[in-house]
N, CA and C atoms as an extended XYZ file, in Angstrom:
480
Properties=species:S:1:pos:R:3:atomname:S:1:resname:S:1:resid:I:1 pbc="F F F"
N       -29.255       38.040      -10.723 N   UNK     1
C       -27.901       37.568      -10.843 CA  UNK     1
C       -27.175       37.761       -9.455 C   UNK     1
N       -27.307       38.763       -8.724 N   UNK     2
C       -26.606       38.973       -7.507 CA  UNK     2
C       -27.023       37.921       -6.489 C   UNK     2
N       -28.271       37.504       -6.517 N   UNK     3
C       -28.677       36.374       -5.582 CA  UNK     3
C       -27.945       35.142       -5.913 C   UNK     3
N       -27.864       34.852       -7.165 N   UNK     4
C       -27.236       33.632       -7.594 CA  UNK     4
C       -25.698       33.725       -7.199 C   UNK     4
N       -25.097       34.745       -7.344 N   UNK     5
C       -23.701       34.926       -6.951 CA  UNK     5
C       -23.495       34.779       -5.459 C   UNK     5
N       -24.467       35.331       -4.695 N   UNK     6
C       -24.398       35.230       -3.246 CA  UNK     6
C       -24.571       33.825       -2.904 C   UNK     6
N       -25.444       33.061       -3.523 N   UNK     7
C       -25.773       31.661       -3.173 CA  UNK     7
C       -24.513       30.913       -3.417 C   UNK     7
N       -23.790       30.982       -4.477 N   UNK     8
C       -22.596       30.314       -4.881 CA  UNK     8
C       -21.479       30.531       -3.938 C   UNK     8
N       -21.412       31.848       -3.561 N   UNK     9
C       -20.307       32.253       -2.642 CA  UNK     9
C       -20.621       31.700       -1.316 C   UNK     9
N       -21.789       31.503       -0.906 N   UNK    10
C       -22.128       30.951        0.584 CA  UNK    10
C       -21.891       29.475        0.520 C   UNK    10
N       -22.230       28.817       -0.594 N   UNK    11
C       -22.032       27.351       -0.738 CA  UNK    11
C       -20.541       27.029       -0.721 C   UNK    11
N       -19.734       27.885       -1.487 N   UNK    12
C       -18.301       27.736       -1.553 CA  UNK    12
C       -17.673       27.980       -0.166 C   UNK    12
N       -18.090       28.868        0.627 N   UNK    13
C       -17.567       29.202        2.042 CA  UNK    13
C       -17.910       27.946        2.880 C   UNK    13
N       -19.159       27.541        2.769 N   UNK    14
C       -19.542       26.446        3.591 CA  UNK    14
C       -18.767       25.142        3.358 C   UNK    14
N       -18.411       24.894        2.060 N   UNK    15
C       -17.606       23.737        1.606 CA  UNK    15
C       -16.189       23.810        2.186 C   UNK    15
N       -15.673       25.088        2.047 N   UNK    16
C       -14.194       25.215        2.587 CA  UNK    16
C       -14.289       25.065        4.024 C   UNK    16
N       -15.190       25.669        4.750 N   UNK    17
C       -15.240       25.534        6.172 CA  UNK    17
C       -15.569       24.101        6.632 C   UNK    17
N       -16.215       23.360        5.886 N   UNK    18
C       -16.457       21.887        6.144 CA  UNK    18
C       -15.258       21.143        6.036 C   UNK    18
N       -14.428       21.407        4.970 N   UNK    19
C       -13.042       20.776        4.806 CA  UNK    19
C       -12.105       21.089        5.924 C   UNK    19
N       -12.108       22.412        6.338 N   UNK    20
C       -11.174       22.745        7.433 CA  UNK    20
C       -11.559       22.214        8.731 C   UNK    20
N       -12.808       21.875        8.961 N   UNK    21
C       -13.243       21.330       10.185 CA  UNK    21
C       -13.023       19.817       10.270 C   UNK    21
N       -12.619       19.132        9.141 N   UNK    22
C       -12.349       17.751        9.242 CA  UNK    22
C       -11.257       17.530       10.176 C   UNK    22
N       -11.355       16.433       11.050 N   UNK    23
C       -10.363       16.154       12.117 CA  UNK    23
C        -8.949       15.883       11.458 C   UNK    23
N        -7.892       16.536       12.019 N   UNK    24
C        -6.512       16.141       11.607 CA  UNK    24
C        -6.110       14.846       12.168 C   UNK    24
N        -5.577       13.935       11.440 N   UNK    25
C        -5.106       12.652       11.906 CA  UNK    25
C        -3.601       12.520       11.815 C   UNK    25
N        -3.035       11.922       12.763 N   UNK    26
C        -1.645       11.566       12.598 CA  UNK    26
C        -1.560       10.311       11.644 C   UNK    26
N        -0.498       10.207       10.866 N   UNK    27
C        -0.465        9.109        9.848 CA  UNK    27
C        -0.314        7.819       10.675 C   UNK    27
N        -0.977        6.740       10.038 N   UNK    28
C        -0.838        5.318       10.442 CA  UNK    28
C         0.561        4.814       10.280 C   UNK    28
N         1.005        3.942       11.118 N   UNK    29
C         2.223        3.239       10.989 CA  UNK    29
C         1.949        1.854       10.519 C   UNK    29
N         2.423        1.560        9.280 N   UNK    30
C         2.157        0.231        8.716 CA  UNK    30
C         3.406       -0.432        8.406 C   UNK    30
N         3.497       -1.700        8.964 N   UNK    31
C         4.775       -2.484        8.713 CA  UNK    31
C         4.279       -3.911        8.342 C   UNK    31
N         5.144       -4.590        7.640 N   UNK    32
C         4.939       -6.049        7.239 CA  UNK    32
C         5.175       -6.964        8.382 C   UNK    32
N         4.177       -7.540        8.675 N   UNK    33
C         4.168       -8.551        9.969 CA  UNK    33
C         4.578       -9.993        9.441 C   UNK    33
N         4.209      -10.238        8.204 N   UNK    34
C         4.515      -11.567        7.689 CA  UNK    34
C         4.237      -11.708        6.186 C   UNK    34
N         4.816      -12.721        5.623 N   UNK    35
C         4.545      -12.958        4.156 CA  UNK    35
C         4.413      -14.500        4.019 C   UNK    35
N         3.398      -14.878        3.271 N   UNK    36
C         3.160      -16.250        2.917 CA  UNK    36
C         2.899      -16.379        1.526 C   UNK    36
N         3.369      -17.587        0.976 N   UNK    37
C         3.120      -17.819       -0.515 CA  UNK    37
C         1.715      -18.265       -0.704 C   UNK    37
N         1.041      -17.856       -1.869 N   UNK    38
C        -0.225      -18.181       -2.236 CA  UNK    38
C        -0.136      -18.989       -3.627 C   UNK    38
N        -1.121      -19.770       -3.942 N   UNK    39
C        -1.080      -20.347       -5.270 CA  UNK    39
C        -1.293      -19.279       -6.314 C   UNK    39
N        -0.648      -19.192       -7.391 N   UNK    40
C        -0.760      -18.241       -8.470 CA  UNK    40
C        -1.256      -18.838       -9.837 C   UNK    40
N        -1.499      -18.020      -10.718 N   UNK    41
C        -1.839      -18.554      -12.069 CA  UNK    41
C        -0.544      -18.484      -12.930 C   UNK    41
N        -0.264      -19.274      -13.826 N   UNK    42
C         0.795      -19.309      -14.754 CA  UNK    42
C         2.031      -18.309      -14.621 C   UNK    42
N         1.676      -17.048      -15.033 N   UNK    43
C         2.696      -16.079      -15.131 CA  UNK    43
C         2.684      -15.009      -14.044 C   UNK    43
N         2.336      -15.479      -12.837 N   UNK    44
C         2.323      -14.607      -11.744 CA  UNK    44
C         2.782      -15.258      -10.394 C   UNK    44
N         3.219      -14.440       -9.499 N   UNK    45
C         3.555      -14.900       -8.205 CA  UNK    45
C         2.611      -14.233       -7.167 C   UNK    45
N         1.975      -14.963       -6.368 N   UNK    46
C         1.029      -14.429       -5.325 CA  UNK    46
C         1.669      -14.522       -3.948 C   UNK    46
N         1.481      -13.538       -3.193 N   UNK    47
C         1.991      -13.444       -1.879 CA  UNK    47
C         0.885      -12.839       -0.909 C   UNK    47
N         0.764      -13.512        0.280 N   UNK    48
C        -0.197      -12.856        1.291 CA  UNK    48
C         0.669      -12.047        2.228 C   UNK    48
N         0.510      -10.835        2.138 N   UNK    49
C         1.147       -9.843        3.191 CA  UNK    49
C         0.237       -9.704        4.285 C   UNK    49
N         0.715       -9.845        5.495 N   UNK    50
C         0.069       -9.387        6.739 CA  UNK    50
C         0.751       -8.146        7.104 C   UNK    50
N        -0.123       -7.181        7.271 N   UNK    51
C         0.335       -5.801        7.548 CA  UNK    51
C        -0.071       -5.399        8.943 C   UNK    51
N         0.787       -5.024        9.791 N   UNK    52
C         0.382       -4.513       11.098 CA  UNK    52
C         0.163       -3.046       11.051 C   UNK    52
N        -1.067       -2.695       11.388 N   UNK    53
C        -1.453       -1.187       11.242 CA  UNK    53
C        -1.606       -0.667       12.604 C   UNK    53
N        -0.895        0.397       12.967 N   UNK    54
C        -0.948        0.928       14.272 CA  UNK    54
C        -1.630        2.385       14.089 C   UNK    54
N        -2.592        2.652       14.869 N   UNK    55
C        -3.430        3.817       14.884 CA  UNK    55
C        -2.946        4.787       16.035 C   UNK    55
N        -2.191        5.855       15.824 N   UNK    56
C        -1.872        6.736       16.904 CA  UNK    56
C        -2.764        7.851       17.208 C   UNK    56
N        -4.109        7.621       16.716 N   UNK    57
C        -5.108        8.678       16.949 CA  UNK    57
C        -6.218        8.201       17.942 C   UNK    57
N        -6.981        9.185       18.408 N   UNK    58
C        -7.931        8.808       19.526 CA  UNK    58
C        -9.347        8.438       18.908 C   UNK    58
N        -9.435        8.251       17.567 N   UNK    59
C       -10.695        7.756       16.940 CA  UNK    59
C       -10.293        6.387       16.299 C   UNK    59
N       -11.182        5.514       16.387 N   UNK    60
C       -11.039        4.192       15.807 CA  UNK    60
C       -11.077        4.505       14.181 C   UNK    60
N       -10.515        3.618       13.403 N   UNK    61
C       -10.597        3.683       11.920 CA  UNK    61
C       -11.297        2.429       11.397 C   UNK    61
N       -12.518        2.636       10.976 N   UNK    62
C       -13.302        1.484       10.341 CA  UNK    62
C       -13.004        1.450        8.894 C   UNK    62
N       -12.882        0.192        8.343 N   UNK    63
C       -12.601        0.128        7.040 CA  UNK    63
C       -13.297       -0.995        6.328 C   UNK    63
N       -13.627       -0.896        5.101 N   UNK    64
C       -14.319       -1.867        4.322 CA  UNK    64
C       -13.567       -2.570        3.144 C   UNK    64
N       -12.322       -2.183        3.098 N   UNK    65
C       -11.392       -2.834        2.120 CA  UNK    65
C       -10.061       -2.129        2.122 C   UNK    65
N        -9.057       -2.681        1.421 N   UNK    66
C        -7.800       -2.146        1.390 CA  UNK    66
C        -7.174       -2.315        0.156 C   UNK    66
N        -6.066       -1.457       -0.187 N   UNK    67
C        -5.338       -1.455       -1.473 CA  UNK    67
C        -3.892       -1.204       -0.985 C   UNK    67
N        -2.947       -2.044       -1.620 N   UNK    68
C        -1.501       -1.886       -1.316 CA  UNK    68
C        -0.766       -1.933       -2.681 C   UNK    68
N         0.276       -1.051       -2.692 N   UNK    69
C         1.114       -1.045       -3.864 CA  UNK    69
C         2.566       -1.141       -3.223 C   UNK    69
N         3.373       -2.102       -3.746 N   UNK    70
C         4.820       -2.127       -3.195 CA  UNK    70
C         5.678       -1.895       -4.431 C   UNK    70
N         6.497       -0.889       -4.132 N   UNK    71
C         7.517       -0.391       -5.106 CA  UNK    71
C         8.993       -0.881       -4.654 C   UNK    71
N         9.645       -1.295       -5.564 N   UNK    72
C        11.090       -1.688       -5.346 CA  UNK    72
C        12.071       -1.082       -6.230 C   UNK    72
N        12.984       -0.410       -5.778 N   UNK    73
C        13.961        0.399       -6.556 CA  UNK    73
C        13.256        1.303       -7.433 C   UNK    73
N        12.166        1.966       -6.928 N   UNK    74
C        11.493        3.001       -7.659 CA  UNK    74
C        10.602        2.598       -8.768 C   UNK    74
N        10.328        1.233       -8.867 N   UNK    75
C         9.383        0.705       -9.770 CA  UNK    75
C         8.224       -0.021       -9.181 C   UNK    75
N         7.133       -0.115       -9.689 N   UNK    76
C         5.895       -0.892       -8.980 CA  UNK    76
C         6.397       -2.391       -9.198 C   UNK    76
N         6.238       -3.102       -8.072 N   UNK    77
C         6.511       -4.499       -8.124 CA  UNK    77
C         5.426       -5.390       -7.921 C   UNK    77
N         4.626       -4.994       -7.002 N   UNK    78
C         3.313       -5.831       -6.628 CA  UNK    78
C         2.244       -4.829       -6.221 C   UNK    78
N         1.021       -5.364       -6.465 N   UNK    79
C        -0.184       -4.660       -6.019 CA  UNK    79
C        -1.201       -5.606       -5.560 C   UNK    79
N        -2.126       -5.201       -4.676 N   UNK    80
C        -3.058       -6.130       -4.185 CA  UNK    80
C        -4.241       -5.314       -3.573 C   UNK    80
N        -5.367       -5.983       -3.594 N   UNK    81
C        -6.613       -5.419       -2.887 CA  UNK    81
C        -7.289       -6.590       -1.949 C   UNK    81
N        -7.985       -6.059       -1.085 N   UNK    82
C        -8.738       -7.047       -0.193 CA  UNK    82
C        -9.990       -6.401        0.201 C   UNK    82
N       -11.081       -7.161        0.296 N   UNK    83
C       -12.357       -6.717        0.677 CA  UNK    83
C       -12.596       -6.968        2.121 C   UNK    83
N       -11.577       -7.431        2.843 N   UNK    84
C       -11.598       -7.617        4.328 CA  UNK    84
C       -11.975       -6.237        4.972 C   UNK    84
N       -12.947       -6.289        5.857 N   UNK    85
C       -13.301       -5.185        6.585 CA  UNK    85
C       -13.077       -5.243        8.126 C   UNK    85
N       -12.839       -4.328        8.773 N   UNK    86
C       -12.603       -4.281       10.241 CA  UNK    86
C       -12.458       -2.948       10.942 C   UNK    86
N       -11.810       -2.889       12.157 N   UNK    87
C       -11.662       -1.716       12.759 CA  UNK    87
C       -10.194       -1.822       13.352 C   UNK    87
N        -9.486       -0.657       13.183 N   UNK    88
C        -8.222       -0.450       13.876 CA  UNK    88
C        -8.586        0.505       15.090 C   UNK    88
N        -8.461       -0.044       16.238 N   UNK    89
C        -8.965        0.726       17.464 CA  UNK    89
C        -8.129        2.017       17.704 C   UNK    89
N        -8.753        2.951       18.405 N   UNK    90
C        -8.052        4.139       18.690 CA  UNK    90
C        -6.801        3.745       19.634 C   UNK    90
N        -5.679        4.389       19.358 N   UNK    91
C        -4.467        3.967       19.984 CA  UNK    91
C        -4.242        2.515       20.033 C   UNK    91
N        -4.691        1.760       19.041 N   UNK    92
C        -4.367        0.357       19.030 CA  UNK    92
C        -3.841        0.001       17.691 C   UNK    92
N        -3.882       -1.319       17.435 N   UNK    93
C        -3.343       -1.920       16.208 CA  UNK    93
C        -4.122       -3.098       15.678 C   UNK    93
N        -4.031       -3.422       14.501 N   UNK    94
C        -4.702       -4.628       13.865 CA  UNK    94
C        -3.765       -5.167       12.777 C   UNK    94
N        -3.916       -6.421       12.473 N   UNK    95
C        -3.228       -7.071       11.487 CA  UNK    95
C        -4.197       -7.352       10.377 C   UNK    95
N        -3.792       -6.880        9.179 N   UNK    96
C        -4.684       -6.949        8.045 CA  UNK    96
C        -3.993       -7.805        6.956 C   UNK    96
N        -4.645       -8.675        6.337 N   UNK    97
C        -4.177       -9.634        5.401 CA  UNK    97
C        -4.502       -9.175        3.933 C   UNK    97
N        -3.504       -8.870        3.021 N   UNK    98
C        -3.811       -8.385        1.660 CA  UNK    98
C        -2.971       -9.329        0.770 C   UNK    98
N        -3.715       -9.939       -0.127 N   UNK    99
C        -2.965      -10.727       -1.188 CA  UNK    99
C        -2.372       -9.816       -2.292 C   UNK    99
N        -1.082       -9.989       -2.534 N   UNK   100
C        -0.309       -9.084       -3.581 CA  UNK   100
C         0.059      -10.013       -4.728 C   UNK   100
N        -0.162       -9.457       -5.889 N   UNK   101
C         0.253      -10.210       -7.110 CA  UNK   101
C         1.523       -9.468       -7.807 C   UNK   101
N         2.432      -10.316       -8.228 N   UNK   102
C         3.718       -9.862       -8.888 CA  UNK   102
C         3.642      -10.630      -10.273 C   UNK   102
N         3.579       -9.770      -11.299 N   UNK   103
C         3.705      -10.460      -12.689 CA  UNK   103
C         5.078      -10.996      -12.974 C   UNK   103
N         5.192      -11.880      -13.767 N   UNK   104
C         6.570      -12.316      -14.170 CA  UNK   104
C         7.235      -11.230      -15.004 C   UNK   104
N         6.517      -10.400      -15.750 N   UNK   105
C         7.180       -9.281      -16.484 CA  UNK   105
C         7.678       -8.283      -15.561 C   UNK   105
N         7.022       -7.991      -14.398 N   UNK   106
C         7.640       -6.974      -13.404 CA  UNK   106
C         8.775       -7.549      -12.779 C   UNK   106
N         8.794       -8.889      -12.557 N   UNK   107
C        10.042       -9.510      -11.943 CA  UNK   107
C        11.185       -9.451      -12.916 C   UNK   107
N        10.907       -9.623      -14.146 N   UNK   108
C        12.062       -9.582      -15.126 CA  UNK   108
C        12.460       -8.172      -15.289 C   UNK   108
N        11.562       -7.173      -15.252 N   UNK   109
C        12.037       -5.761      -15.260 CA  UNK   109
C        12.858       -5.358      -14.129 C   UNK   109
N        12.551       -5.887      -12.956 N   UNK   110
C        13.204       -5.659      -11.789 CA  UNK   110
C        14.687       -6.244      -11.921 C   UNK   110
N        14.764       -7.373      -12.390 N   UNK   111
C        16.097       -8.090      -12.508 CA  UNK   111
C        16.876       -7.294      -13.476 C   UNK   111
N        16.247       -7.003      -14.677 N   UNK   112
C        17.050       -6.224      -15.682 CA  UNK   112
C        17.518       -4.862      -15.105 C   UNK   112
N        16.845       -4.226      -14.265 N   UNK   113
C        17.197       -2.970      -13.606 CA  UNK   113
C        18.366       -3.123      -12.763 C   UNK   113
N        18.293       -4.311      -12.084 N   UNK   114
C        19.442       -4.626      -11.032 CA  UNK   114
C        20.790       -4.969      -11.846 C   UNK   114
N        20.487       -5.561      -13.016 N   UNK   115
C        21.705       -5.990      -13.865 CA  UNK   115
C        22.184       -4.969      -14.875 C   UNK   115
N        21.934       -3.641      -14.676 N   UNK   116
C        22.316       -2.763      -15.611 CA  UNK   116
C        23.689       -2.309      -15.693 C   UNK   116
N        24.556       -3.107      -14.859 N   UNK   117
C        26.079       -2.811      -14.823 CA  UNK   117
C        26.474       -1.922      -13.481 C   UNK   117
N        25.458       -1.467      -12.911 N   UNK   118
C        25.764       -0.748      -11.656 CA  UNK   118
C        25.680       -1.684      -10.445 C   UNK   118
N        26.757       -1.627       -9.544 N   UNK   119
C        26.694       -2.488       -8.403 CA  UNK   119
C        25.561       -2.043       -7.534 C   UNK   119
N        24.788       -3.055       -6.993 N   UNK   120
C        23.629       -2.753       -6.097 CA  UNK   120
C        24.045       -3.384       -4.786 C   UNK   120
N        24.169       -2.320       -3.784 N   UNK   121
C        24.410       -2.805       -2.471 CA  UNK   121
C        23.238       -2.658       -1.432 C   UNK   121
N        22.313       -1.778       -1.947 N   UNK   122
C        21.004       -1.533       -1.176 CA  UNK   122
C        19.799       -1.737       -2.100 C   UNK   122
N        18.745       -2.211       -1.487 N   UNK   123
C        17.530       -2.249       -2.201 CA  UNK   123
C        16.497       -1.319       -1.388 C   UNK   123
N        15.962       -0.460       -2.126 N   UNK   124
C        14.917        0.508       -1.527 CA  UNK   124
C        13.542        0.105       -1.937 C   UNK   124
N        12.617        0.203       -0.951 N   UNK   125
C        11.219       -0.135       -1.183 CA  UNK   125
C        10.342        0.987       -0.630 C   UNK   125
N         9.106        0.963       -1.154 N   UNK   126
C         8.093        1.908       -0.676 CA  UNK   126
C         6.756        1.197       -0.754 C   UNK   126
N         6.049        1.237        0.440 N   UNK   127
C         4.780        0.617        0.376 CA  UNK   127
C         3.690        1.700        0.530 C   UNK   127
N         2.760        1.717       -0.372 N   UNK   128
C         1.692        2.741       -0.242 CA  UNK   128
C         0.334        2.080       -0.240 C   UNK   128
N        -0.620        2.753        0.378 N   UNK   129
C        -2.035        2.031        0.282 CA  UNK   129
C        -3.009        2.814        0.838 C   UNK   129
N        -4.094        2.306        1.049 N   UNK   130
C        -5.213        2.867        1.732 CA  UNK   130
C        -6.235        1.895        2.415 C   UNK   130
N        -6.772        2.386        3.526 N   UNK   131
C        -7.915        1.645        4.082 CA  UNK   131
C        -9.171        2.480        3.743 C   UNK   131
N       -10.033        1.755        2.966 N   UNK   132
C       -11.286        2.449        2.447 CA  UNK   132
C       -12.308        2.582        3.551 C   UNK   132
N       -12.745        3.887        3.901 N   UNK   133
C       -13.653        4.023        4.766 CA  UNK   133
C       -14.864        4.966        4.362 C   UNK   133
N       -15.071        4.944        3.109 N   UNK   134
C       -16.085        5.744        2.544 CA  UNK   134
C       -15.515        7.116        2.116 C   UNK   134
N       -16.365        7.968        1.560 N   UNK   135
C       -15.996        9.224        1.032 CA  UNK   135
C       -15.079       10.055        1.730 C   UNK   135
N       -15.280       10.417        3.055 N   UNK   136
C       -14.496       11.158        3.804 CA  UNK   136
C       -13.697       10.470        5.003 C   UNK   136
N       -13.753        9.097        4.969 N   UNK   137
C       -12.996        8.434        5.996 CA  UNK   137
C       -11.970        7.476        5.394 C   UNK   137
N       -11.610        7.570        4.228 N   UNK   138
C       -10.555        6.791        3.665 CA  UNK   138
C        -9.223        7.194        4.141 C   UNK   138
N        -8.382        6.275        4.677 N   UNK   139
C        -7.094        6.650        5.268 CA  UNK   139
C        -6.003        6.114        4.465 C   UNK   139
N        -5.035        7.014        3.952 N   UNK   140
C        -3.916        6.511        3.201 CA  UNK   140
C        -2.721        6.387        4.021 C   UNK   140
N        -1.859        5.481        3.603 N   UNK   141
C        -0.633        5.275        4.358 CA  UNK   141
C         0.501        5.070        3.394 C   UNK   141
N         1.829        5.288        3.908 N   UNK   142
C         2.964        5.096        3.196 CA  UNK   142
C         4.121        4.725        4.134 C   UNK   142
N         4.970        3.826        3.691 N   UNK   143
C         6.167        3.519        4.567 CA  UNK   143
C         7.209        3.164        3.595 C   UNK   143
N         8.443        3.493        3.811 N   UNK   144
C         9.613        3.301        2.925 CA  UNK   144
C        10.736        2.823        3.799 C   UNK   144
N        11.665        2.269        3.187 N   UNK   145
C        12.932        1.861        3.815 CA  UNK   145
C        13.881        1.172        2.779 C   UNK   145
N        14.958        0.687        3.385 N   UNK   146
C        15.941        0.032        2.440 CA  UNK   146
C        16.674       -1.106        3.302 C   UNK   146
N        17.210       -2.080        2.552 N   UNK   147
C        18.003       -2.941        3.299 CA  UNK   147
C        19.290       -3.171        2.488 C   UNK   147
N        20.347       -3.567        3.123 N   UNK   148
C        21.605       -3.840        2.498 CA  UNK   148
C        21.751       -5.191        2.159 C   UNK   148
N        22.240       -5.505        0.918 N   UNK   149
C        22.525       -6.761        0.404 CA  UNK   149
C        23.890       -7.332        1.085 C   UNK   149
N        24.017       -8.536        1.331 N   UNK   150
C        25.117       -9.060        1.889 CA  UNK   150
C        26.161       -8.917        0.807 C   UNK   150
N        27.430       -8.677        1.316 N   UNK   151
C        28.589       -8.516        0.369 CA  UNK   151
C        29.253       -9.800        0.286 C   UNK   151
N        29.836      -10.167       -0.740 N   UNK   152
C        30.586      -11.469       -0.967 CA  UNK   152
C        32.146      -11.183       -0.753 C   UNK   152
N        32.487      -11.426        0.538 N   UNK   153
C        33.863      -11.161        0.880 CA  UNK   153
C        34.595      -12.488        0.698 C   UNK   153
N        35.791      -12.410        0.267 N   UNK   154
C        36.677      -13.707        0.083 CA  UNK   154
C        36.742      -14.512        1.428 C   UNK   154
N        36.498      -15.710        1.404 N   UNK   155
C        36.548      -16.593        2.554 CA  UNK   155
C        38.009      -16.932        2.823 C   UNK   155
N        38.429      -16.653        3.980 N   UNK   156
C        39.899      -17.042        4.381 CA  UNK   156
C        39.870      -18.350        5.049 C   UNK   156
N        40.465      -19.366        4.443 N   UNK   157
C        40.621      -20.661        5.086 CA  UNK   157
C        41.294      -20.628        6.415 C   UNK   157
N        40.691      -21.392        7.362 N   UNK   158
C        41.323      -21.494        8.679 CA  UNK   158
C        42.179      -22.680        8.725 C   UNK   158
N        43.461      -22.497        9.051 N   UNK   159
C        44.450      -23.648        9.104 CA  UNK   159
C        44.742      -24.015       10.608 C   UNK   159
N        44.636      -25.214       10.961 N   UNK   160
C        44.877      -25.589       12.345 CA  UNK   160
C        46.443      -26.007       12.488 C   UNK   160
């Protein structure tokens, strides 16, 4: 029994030491570089998001796929996956294309949330995702922000 406990304790210590020795990475900076419309099926809207991924680390990031989730006003709005593979160079950037799908039901839910009687002057969003690099090399990212909606101010006619 004591040998078995010693063996388990040694394995646990090695595992914890291995996790602690994994390199610490600065978070990726991911922004939307462009959006294009794609053909969809009946009850969905399809969009091709082009994401600019900046790597502030001294190691390149190799990936074999990606996943993106777009949340608007605190609710999931669109999701997408891509099997595109590539490399984000060390201290470099790459543009990655990910098709996102928005269901009509999600769009209706978003509109109903906006029309709940409260005035909306800002729209908040959060984009989360990952670049799949295998068991220990998957890199997750997140970015958030908001934009103000234009206000409808009364138009004053100009008299000459």
